[in-house]
PDB file of C-alpha atoms and ligand atoms in Angstrom:
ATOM      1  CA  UNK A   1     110.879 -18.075 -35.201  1.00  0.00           C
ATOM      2  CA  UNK A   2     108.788 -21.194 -34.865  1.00  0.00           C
ATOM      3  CA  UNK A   3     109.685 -23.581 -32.050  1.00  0.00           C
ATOM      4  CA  UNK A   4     108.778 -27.051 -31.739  1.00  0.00           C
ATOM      5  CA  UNK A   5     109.388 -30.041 -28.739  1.00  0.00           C
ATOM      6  CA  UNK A   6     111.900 -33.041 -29.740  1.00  0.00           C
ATOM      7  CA  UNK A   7     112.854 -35.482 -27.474  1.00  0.00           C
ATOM      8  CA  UNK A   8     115.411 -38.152 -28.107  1.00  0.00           C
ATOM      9  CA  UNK A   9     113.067 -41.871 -26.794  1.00  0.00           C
ATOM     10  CA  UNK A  10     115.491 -43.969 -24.562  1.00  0.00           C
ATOM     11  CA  UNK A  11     116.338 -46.115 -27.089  1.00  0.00           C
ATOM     12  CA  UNK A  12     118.383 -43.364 -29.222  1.00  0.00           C
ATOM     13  CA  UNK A  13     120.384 -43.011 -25.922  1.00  0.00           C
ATOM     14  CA  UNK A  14     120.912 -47.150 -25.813  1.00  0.00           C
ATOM     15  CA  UNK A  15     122.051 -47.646 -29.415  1.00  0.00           C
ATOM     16  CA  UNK A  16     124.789 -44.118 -29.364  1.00  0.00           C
ATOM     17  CA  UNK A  17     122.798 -42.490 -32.009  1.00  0.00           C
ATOM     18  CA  UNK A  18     122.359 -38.995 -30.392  1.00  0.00           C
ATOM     19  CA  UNK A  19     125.196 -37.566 -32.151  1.00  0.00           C
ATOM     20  CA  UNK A  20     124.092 -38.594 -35.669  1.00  0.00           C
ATOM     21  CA  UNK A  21     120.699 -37.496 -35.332  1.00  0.00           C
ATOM     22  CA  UNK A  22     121.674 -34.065 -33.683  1.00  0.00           C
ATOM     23  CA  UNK A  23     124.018 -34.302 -36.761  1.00  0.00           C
ATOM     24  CA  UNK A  24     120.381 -34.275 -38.872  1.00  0.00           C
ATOM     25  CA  UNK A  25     118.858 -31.456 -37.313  1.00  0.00           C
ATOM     26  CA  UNK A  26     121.880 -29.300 -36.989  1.00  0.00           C
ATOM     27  CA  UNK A  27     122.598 -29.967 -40.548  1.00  0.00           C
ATOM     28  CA  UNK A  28     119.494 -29.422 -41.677  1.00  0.00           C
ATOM     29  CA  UNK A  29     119.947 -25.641 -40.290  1.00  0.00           C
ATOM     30  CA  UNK A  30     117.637 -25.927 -37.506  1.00  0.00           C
ATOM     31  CA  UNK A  31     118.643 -24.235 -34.203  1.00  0.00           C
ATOM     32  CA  UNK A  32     119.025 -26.002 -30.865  1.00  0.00           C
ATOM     33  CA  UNK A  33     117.979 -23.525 -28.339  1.00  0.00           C
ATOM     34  CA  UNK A  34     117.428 -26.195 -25.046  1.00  0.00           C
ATOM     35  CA  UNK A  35     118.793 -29.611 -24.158  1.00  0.00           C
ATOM     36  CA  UNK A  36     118.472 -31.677 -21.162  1.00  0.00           C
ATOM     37  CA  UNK A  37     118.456 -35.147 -20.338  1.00  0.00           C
ATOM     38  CA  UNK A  38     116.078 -36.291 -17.740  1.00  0.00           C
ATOM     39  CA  UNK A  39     113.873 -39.527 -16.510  1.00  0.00           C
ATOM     40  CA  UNK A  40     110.138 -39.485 -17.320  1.00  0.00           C
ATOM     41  CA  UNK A  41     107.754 -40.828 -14.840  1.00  0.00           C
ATOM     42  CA  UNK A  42     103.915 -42.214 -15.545  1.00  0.00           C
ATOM     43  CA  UNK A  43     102.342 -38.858 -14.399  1.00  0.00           C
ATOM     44  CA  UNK A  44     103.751 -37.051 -17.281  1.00  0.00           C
ATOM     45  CA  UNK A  45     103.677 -40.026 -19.585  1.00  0.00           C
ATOM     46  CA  UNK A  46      99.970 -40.432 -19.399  1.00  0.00           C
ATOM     47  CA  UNK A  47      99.943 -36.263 -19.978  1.00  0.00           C
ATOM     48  CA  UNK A  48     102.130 -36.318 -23.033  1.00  0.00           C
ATOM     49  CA  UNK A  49     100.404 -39.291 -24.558  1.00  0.00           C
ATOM     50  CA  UNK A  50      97.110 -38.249 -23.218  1.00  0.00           C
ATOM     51  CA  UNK A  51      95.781 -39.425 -27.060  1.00  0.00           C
ATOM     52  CA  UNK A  52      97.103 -43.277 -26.610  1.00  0.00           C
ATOM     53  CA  UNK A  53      96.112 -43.700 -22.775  1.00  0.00           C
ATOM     54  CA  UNK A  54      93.522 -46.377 -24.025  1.00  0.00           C
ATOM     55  CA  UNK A  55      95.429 -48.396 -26.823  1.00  0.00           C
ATOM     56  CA  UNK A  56      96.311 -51.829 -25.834  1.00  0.00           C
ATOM     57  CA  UNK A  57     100.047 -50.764 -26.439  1.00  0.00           C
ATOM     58  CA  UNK A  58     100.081 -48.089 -24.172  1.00  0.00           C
ATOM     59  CA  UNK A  59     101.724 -50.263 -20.853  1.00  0.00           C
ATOM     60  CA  UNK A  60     104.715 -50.741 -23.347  1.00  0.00           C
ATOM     61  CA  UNK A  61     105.301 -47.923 -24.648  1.00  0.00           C
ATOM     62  CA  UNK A  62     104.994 -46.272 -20.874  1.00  0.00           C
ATOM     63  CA  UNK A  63     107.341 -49.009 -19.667  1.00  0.00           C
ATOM     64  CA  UNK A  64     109.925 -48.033 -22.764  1.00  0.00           C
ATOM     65  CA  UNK A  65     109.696 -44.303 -22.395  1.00  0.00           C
ATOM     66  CA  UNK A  66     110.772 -45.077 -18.520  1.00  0.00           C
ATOM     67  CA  UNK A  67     113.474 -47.581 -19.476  1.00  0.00           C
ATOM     68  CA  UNK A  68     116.571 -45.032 -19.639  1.00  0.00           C
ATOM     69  CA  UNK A  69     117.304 -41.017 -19.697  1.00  0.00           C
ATOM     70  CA  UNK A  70     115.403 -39.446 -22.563  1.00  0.00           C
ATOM     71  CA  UNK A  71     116.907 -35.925 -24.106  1.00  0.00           C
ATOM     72  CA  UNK A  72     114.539 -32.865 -24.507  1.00  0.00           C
ATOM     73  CA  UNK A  73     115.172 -30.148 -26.760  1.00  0.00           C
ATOM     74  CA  UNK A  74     113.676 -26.815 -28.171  1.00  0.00           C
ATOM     75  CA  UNK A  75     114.501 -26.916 -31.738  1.00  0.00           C
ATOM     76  CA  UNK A  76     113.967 -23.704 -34.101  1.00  0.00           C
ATOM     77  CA  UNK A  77     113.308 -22.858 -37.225  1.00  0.00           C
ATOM     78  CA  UNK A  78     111.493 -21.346 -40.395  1.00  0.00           C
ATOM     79  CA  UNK A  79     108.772 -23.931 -40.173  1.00  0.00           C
ATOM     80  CA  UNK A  80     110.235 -26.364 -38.151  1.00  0.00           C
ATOM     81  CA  UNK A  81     107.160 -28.533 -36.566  1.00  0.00           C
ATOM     82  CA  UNK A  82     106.833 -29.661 -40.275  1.00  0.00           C
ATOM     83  CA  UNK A  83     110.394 -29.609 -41.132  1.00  0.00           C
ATOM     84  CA  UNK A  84     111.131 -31.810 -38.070  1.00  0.00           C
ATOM     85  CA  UNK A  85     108.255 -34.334 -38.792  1.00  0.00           C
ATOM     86  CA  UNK A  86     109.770 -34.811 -42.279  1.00  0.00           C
ATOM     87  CA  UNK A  87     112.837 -35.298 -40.952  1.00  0.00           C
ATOM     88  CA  UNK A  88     111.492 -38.069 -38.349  1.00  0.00           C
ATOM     89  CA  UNK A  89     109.185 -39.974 -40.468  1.00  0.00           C
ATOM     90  CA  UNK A  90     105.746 -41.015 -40.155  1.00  0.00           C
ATOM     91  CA  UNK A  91     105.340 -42.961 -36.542  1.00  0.00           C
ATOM     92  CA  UNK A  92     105.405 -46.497 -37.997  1.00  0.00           C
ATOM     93  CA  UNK A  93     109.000 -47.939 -39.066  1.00  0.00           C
ATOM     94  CA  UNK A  94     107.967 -50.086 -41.934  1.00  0.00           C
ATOM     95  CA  UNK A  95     106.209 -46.329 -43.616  1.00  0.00           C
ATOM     96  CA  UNK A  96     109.453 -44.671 -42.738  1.00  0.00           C
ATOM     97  CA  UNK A  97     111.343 -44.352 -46.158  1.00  0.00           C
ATOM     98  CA  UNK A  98     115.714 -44.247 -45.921  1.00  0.00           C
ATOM     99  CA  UNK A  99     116.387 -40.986 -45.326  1.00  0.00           C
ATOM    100  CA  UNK A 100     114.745 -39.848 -42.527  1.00  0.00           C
ATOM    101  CA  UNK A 101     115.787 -40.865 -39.021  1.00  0.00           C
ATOM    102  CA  UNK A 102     112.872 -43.623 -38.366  1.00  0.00           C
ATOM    103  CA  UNK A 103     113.421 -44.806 -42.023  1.00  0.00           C
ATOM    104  CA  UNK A 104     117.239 -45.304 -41.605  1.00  0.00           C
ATOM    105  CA  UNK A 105     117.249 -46.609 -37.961  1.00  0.00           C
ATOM    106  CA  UNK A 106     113.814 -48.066 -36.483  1.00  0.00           C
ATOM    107  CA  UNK A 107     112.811 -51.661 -36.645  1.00  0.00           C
ATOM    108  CA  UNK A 108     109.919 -51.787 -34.152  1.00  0.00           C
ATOM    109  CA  UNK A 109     107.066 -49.401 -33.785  1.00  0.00           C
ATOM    110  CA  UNK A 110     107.155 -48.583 -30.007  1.00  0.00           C
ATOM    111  CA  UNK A 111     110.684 -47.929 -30.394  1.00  0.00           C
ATOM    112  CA  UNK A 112     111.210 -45.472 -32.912  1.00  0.00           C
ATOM    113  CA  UNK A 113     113.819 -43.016 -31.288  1.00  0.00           C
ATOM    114  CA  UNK A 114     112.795 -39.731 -31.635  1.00  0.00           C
ATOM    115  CA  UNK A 115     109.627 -37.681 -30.760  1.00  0.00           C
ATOM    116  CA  UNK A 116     108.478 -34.364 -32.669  1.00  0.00           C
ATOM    117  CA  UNK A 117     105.295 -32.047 -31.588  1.00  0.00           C
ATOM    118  CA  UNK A 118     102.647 -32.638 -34.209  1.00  0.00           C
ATOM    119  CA  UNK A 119     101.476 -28.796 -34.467  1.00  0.00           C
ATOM    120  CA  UNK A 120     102.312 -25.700 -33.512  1.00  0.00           C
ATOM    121  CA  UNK A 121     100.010 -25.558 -30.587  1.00  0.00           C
ATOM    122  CA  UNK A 122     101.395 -28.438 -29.244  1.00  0.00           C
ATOM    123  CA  UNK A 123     104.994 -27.784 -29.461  1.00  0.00           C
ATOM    124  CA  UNK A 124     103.889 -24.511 -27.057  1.00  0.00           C
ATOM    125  CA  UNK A 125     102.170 -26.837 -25.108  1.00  0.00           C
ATOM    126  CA  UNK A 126     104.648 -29.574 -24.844  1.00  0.00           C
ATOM    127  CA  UNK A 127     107.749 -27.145 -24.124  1.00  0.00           C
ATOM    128  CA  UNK A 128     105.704 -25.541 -21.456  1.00  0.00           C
ATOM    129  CA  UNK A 129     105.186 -29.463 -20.131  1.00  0.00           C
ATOM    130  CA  UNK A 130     109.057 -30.267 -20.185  1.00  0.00           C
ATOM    131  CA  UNK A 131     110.764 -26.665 -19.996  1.00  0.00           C
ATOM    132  CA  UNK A 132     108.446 -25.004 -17.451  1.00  0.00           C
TER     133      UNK A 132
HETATM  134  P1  IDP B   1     104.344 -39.871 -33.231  1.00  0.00           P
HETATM  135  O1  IDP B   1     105.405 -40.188 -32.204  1.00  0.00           O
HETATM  136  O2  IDP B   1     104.823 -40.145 -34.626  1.00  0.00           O
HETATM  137  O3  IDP B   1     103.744 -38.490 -33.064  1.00  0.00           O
HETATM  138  P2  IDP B   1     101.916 -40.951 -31.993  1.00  0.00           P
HETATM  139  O4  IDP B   1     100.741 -41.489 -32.725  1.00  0.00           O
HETATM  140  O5  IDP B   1     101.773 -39.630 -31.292  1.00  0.00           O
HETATM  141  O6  IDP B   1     103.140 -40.927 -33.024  1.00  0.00           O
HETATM  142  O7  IDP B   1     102.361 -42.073 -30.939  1.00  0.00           O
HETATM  143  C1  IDP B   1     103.286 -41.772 -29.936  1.00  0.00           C
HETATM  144  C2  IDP B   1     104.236 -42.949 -29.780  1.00  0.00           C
HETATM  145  O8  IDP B   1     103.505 -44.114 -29.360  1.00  0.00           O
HETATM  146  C3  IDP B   1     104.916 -43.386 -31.069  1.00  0.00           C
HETATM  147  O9  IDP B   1     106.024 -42.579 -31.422  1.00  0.00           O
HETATM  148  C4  IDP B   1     105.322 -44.807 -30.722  1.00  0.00           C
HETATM  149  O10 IDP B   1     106.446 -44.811 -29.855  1.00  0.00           O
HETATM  150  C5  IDP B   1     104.085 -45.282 -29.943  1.00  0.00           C
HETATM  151  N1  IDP B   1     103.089 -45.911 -30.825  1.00  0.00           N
HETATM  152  C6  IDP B   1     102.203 -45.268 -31.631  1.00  0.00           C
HETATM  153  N2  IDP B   1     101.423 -46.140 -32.302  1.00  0.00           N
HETATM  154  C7  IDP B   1     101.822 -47.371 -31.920  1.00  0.00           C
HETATM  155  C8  IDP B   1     101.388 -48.707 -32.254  1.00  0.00           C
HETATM  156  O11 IDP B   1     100.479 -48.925 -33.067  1.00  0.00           O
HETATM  157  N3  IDP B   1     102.043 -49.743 -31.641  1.00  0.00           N
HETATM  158  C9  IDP B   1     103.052 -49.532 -30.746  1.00  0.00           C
HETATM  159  N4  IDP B   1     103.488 -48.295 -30.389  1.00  0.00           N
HETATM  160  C10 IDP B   1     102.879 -47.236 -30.958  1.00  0.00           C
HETATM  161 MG1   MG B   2     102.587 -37.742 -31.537  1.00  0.00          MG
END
């Protein structure tokens, strides 16, 4: 069964919406098979967004991920690194159509509640990173 990495940004903690968008992915038939909640710190920041380390945006969006507790989760499923990202929407709010969890609930591109492995070799790479 496929796996892929989803992790629930500090701001989903903030604004109570964990339950609705667990809601999502359990409804959508997906398996939770890992959960944890847990701080992030710069080291693994600058790891996981290895790809962003030299936007201008990156201080913020190191000093948001570090704001609060994010949740961590092994989600599975037929599919499920695409079938996650669908569910998500694209990265920035104003492309994120009602429906999907960005599209119904972000207003700001740095905060945009959830994150979702990209591929399949990253969601083995990123669950090693957060689930040892
Ligand atoms: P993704 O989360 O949809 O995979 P990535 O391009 O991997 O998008 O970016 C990681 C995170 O960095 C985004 O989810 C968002 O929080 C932040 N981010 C990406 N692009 C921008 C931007 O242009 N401005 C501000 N923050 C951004
Ligand atoms: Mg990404």
């Amino acid at each position: 069964m496929e796996k892929t990495y989803i992790m629930l940004k500090p701001d989903a903690i903030k604004r109570r919406l964990v339950g609705n968008i667990i809601n999502r992915i359990e409804n959508k038939g997906y398996n939770i098979t890992k959960m944890k909640m847990f701080n992030l710190n710069e080291e693994i920041l600058k790891e996981h967004y290895s790809h962003l380390v030299d936007k201008p945006f990156f201080p913020e969006l190191v000093d948001f991920m570090m704001s609060g507790p994010v949740i961590g989760m092994i989600v599975e499923g037929d599919d499920v690194v695409v079938g996650m990202r669908n569910l998500m929407g694209p990265t920035k709010w104003i492309e994120a159509t009602p429906g999907t969890i960005r599209g119904d609930f972000a207003n700001n591109t740095t905060e945009n509640l959830i994150h979702g492995s990209d591929s399949v070799e990253n969601a083995i790479i990123e669950i090693k990173r957060f689930f040892g």
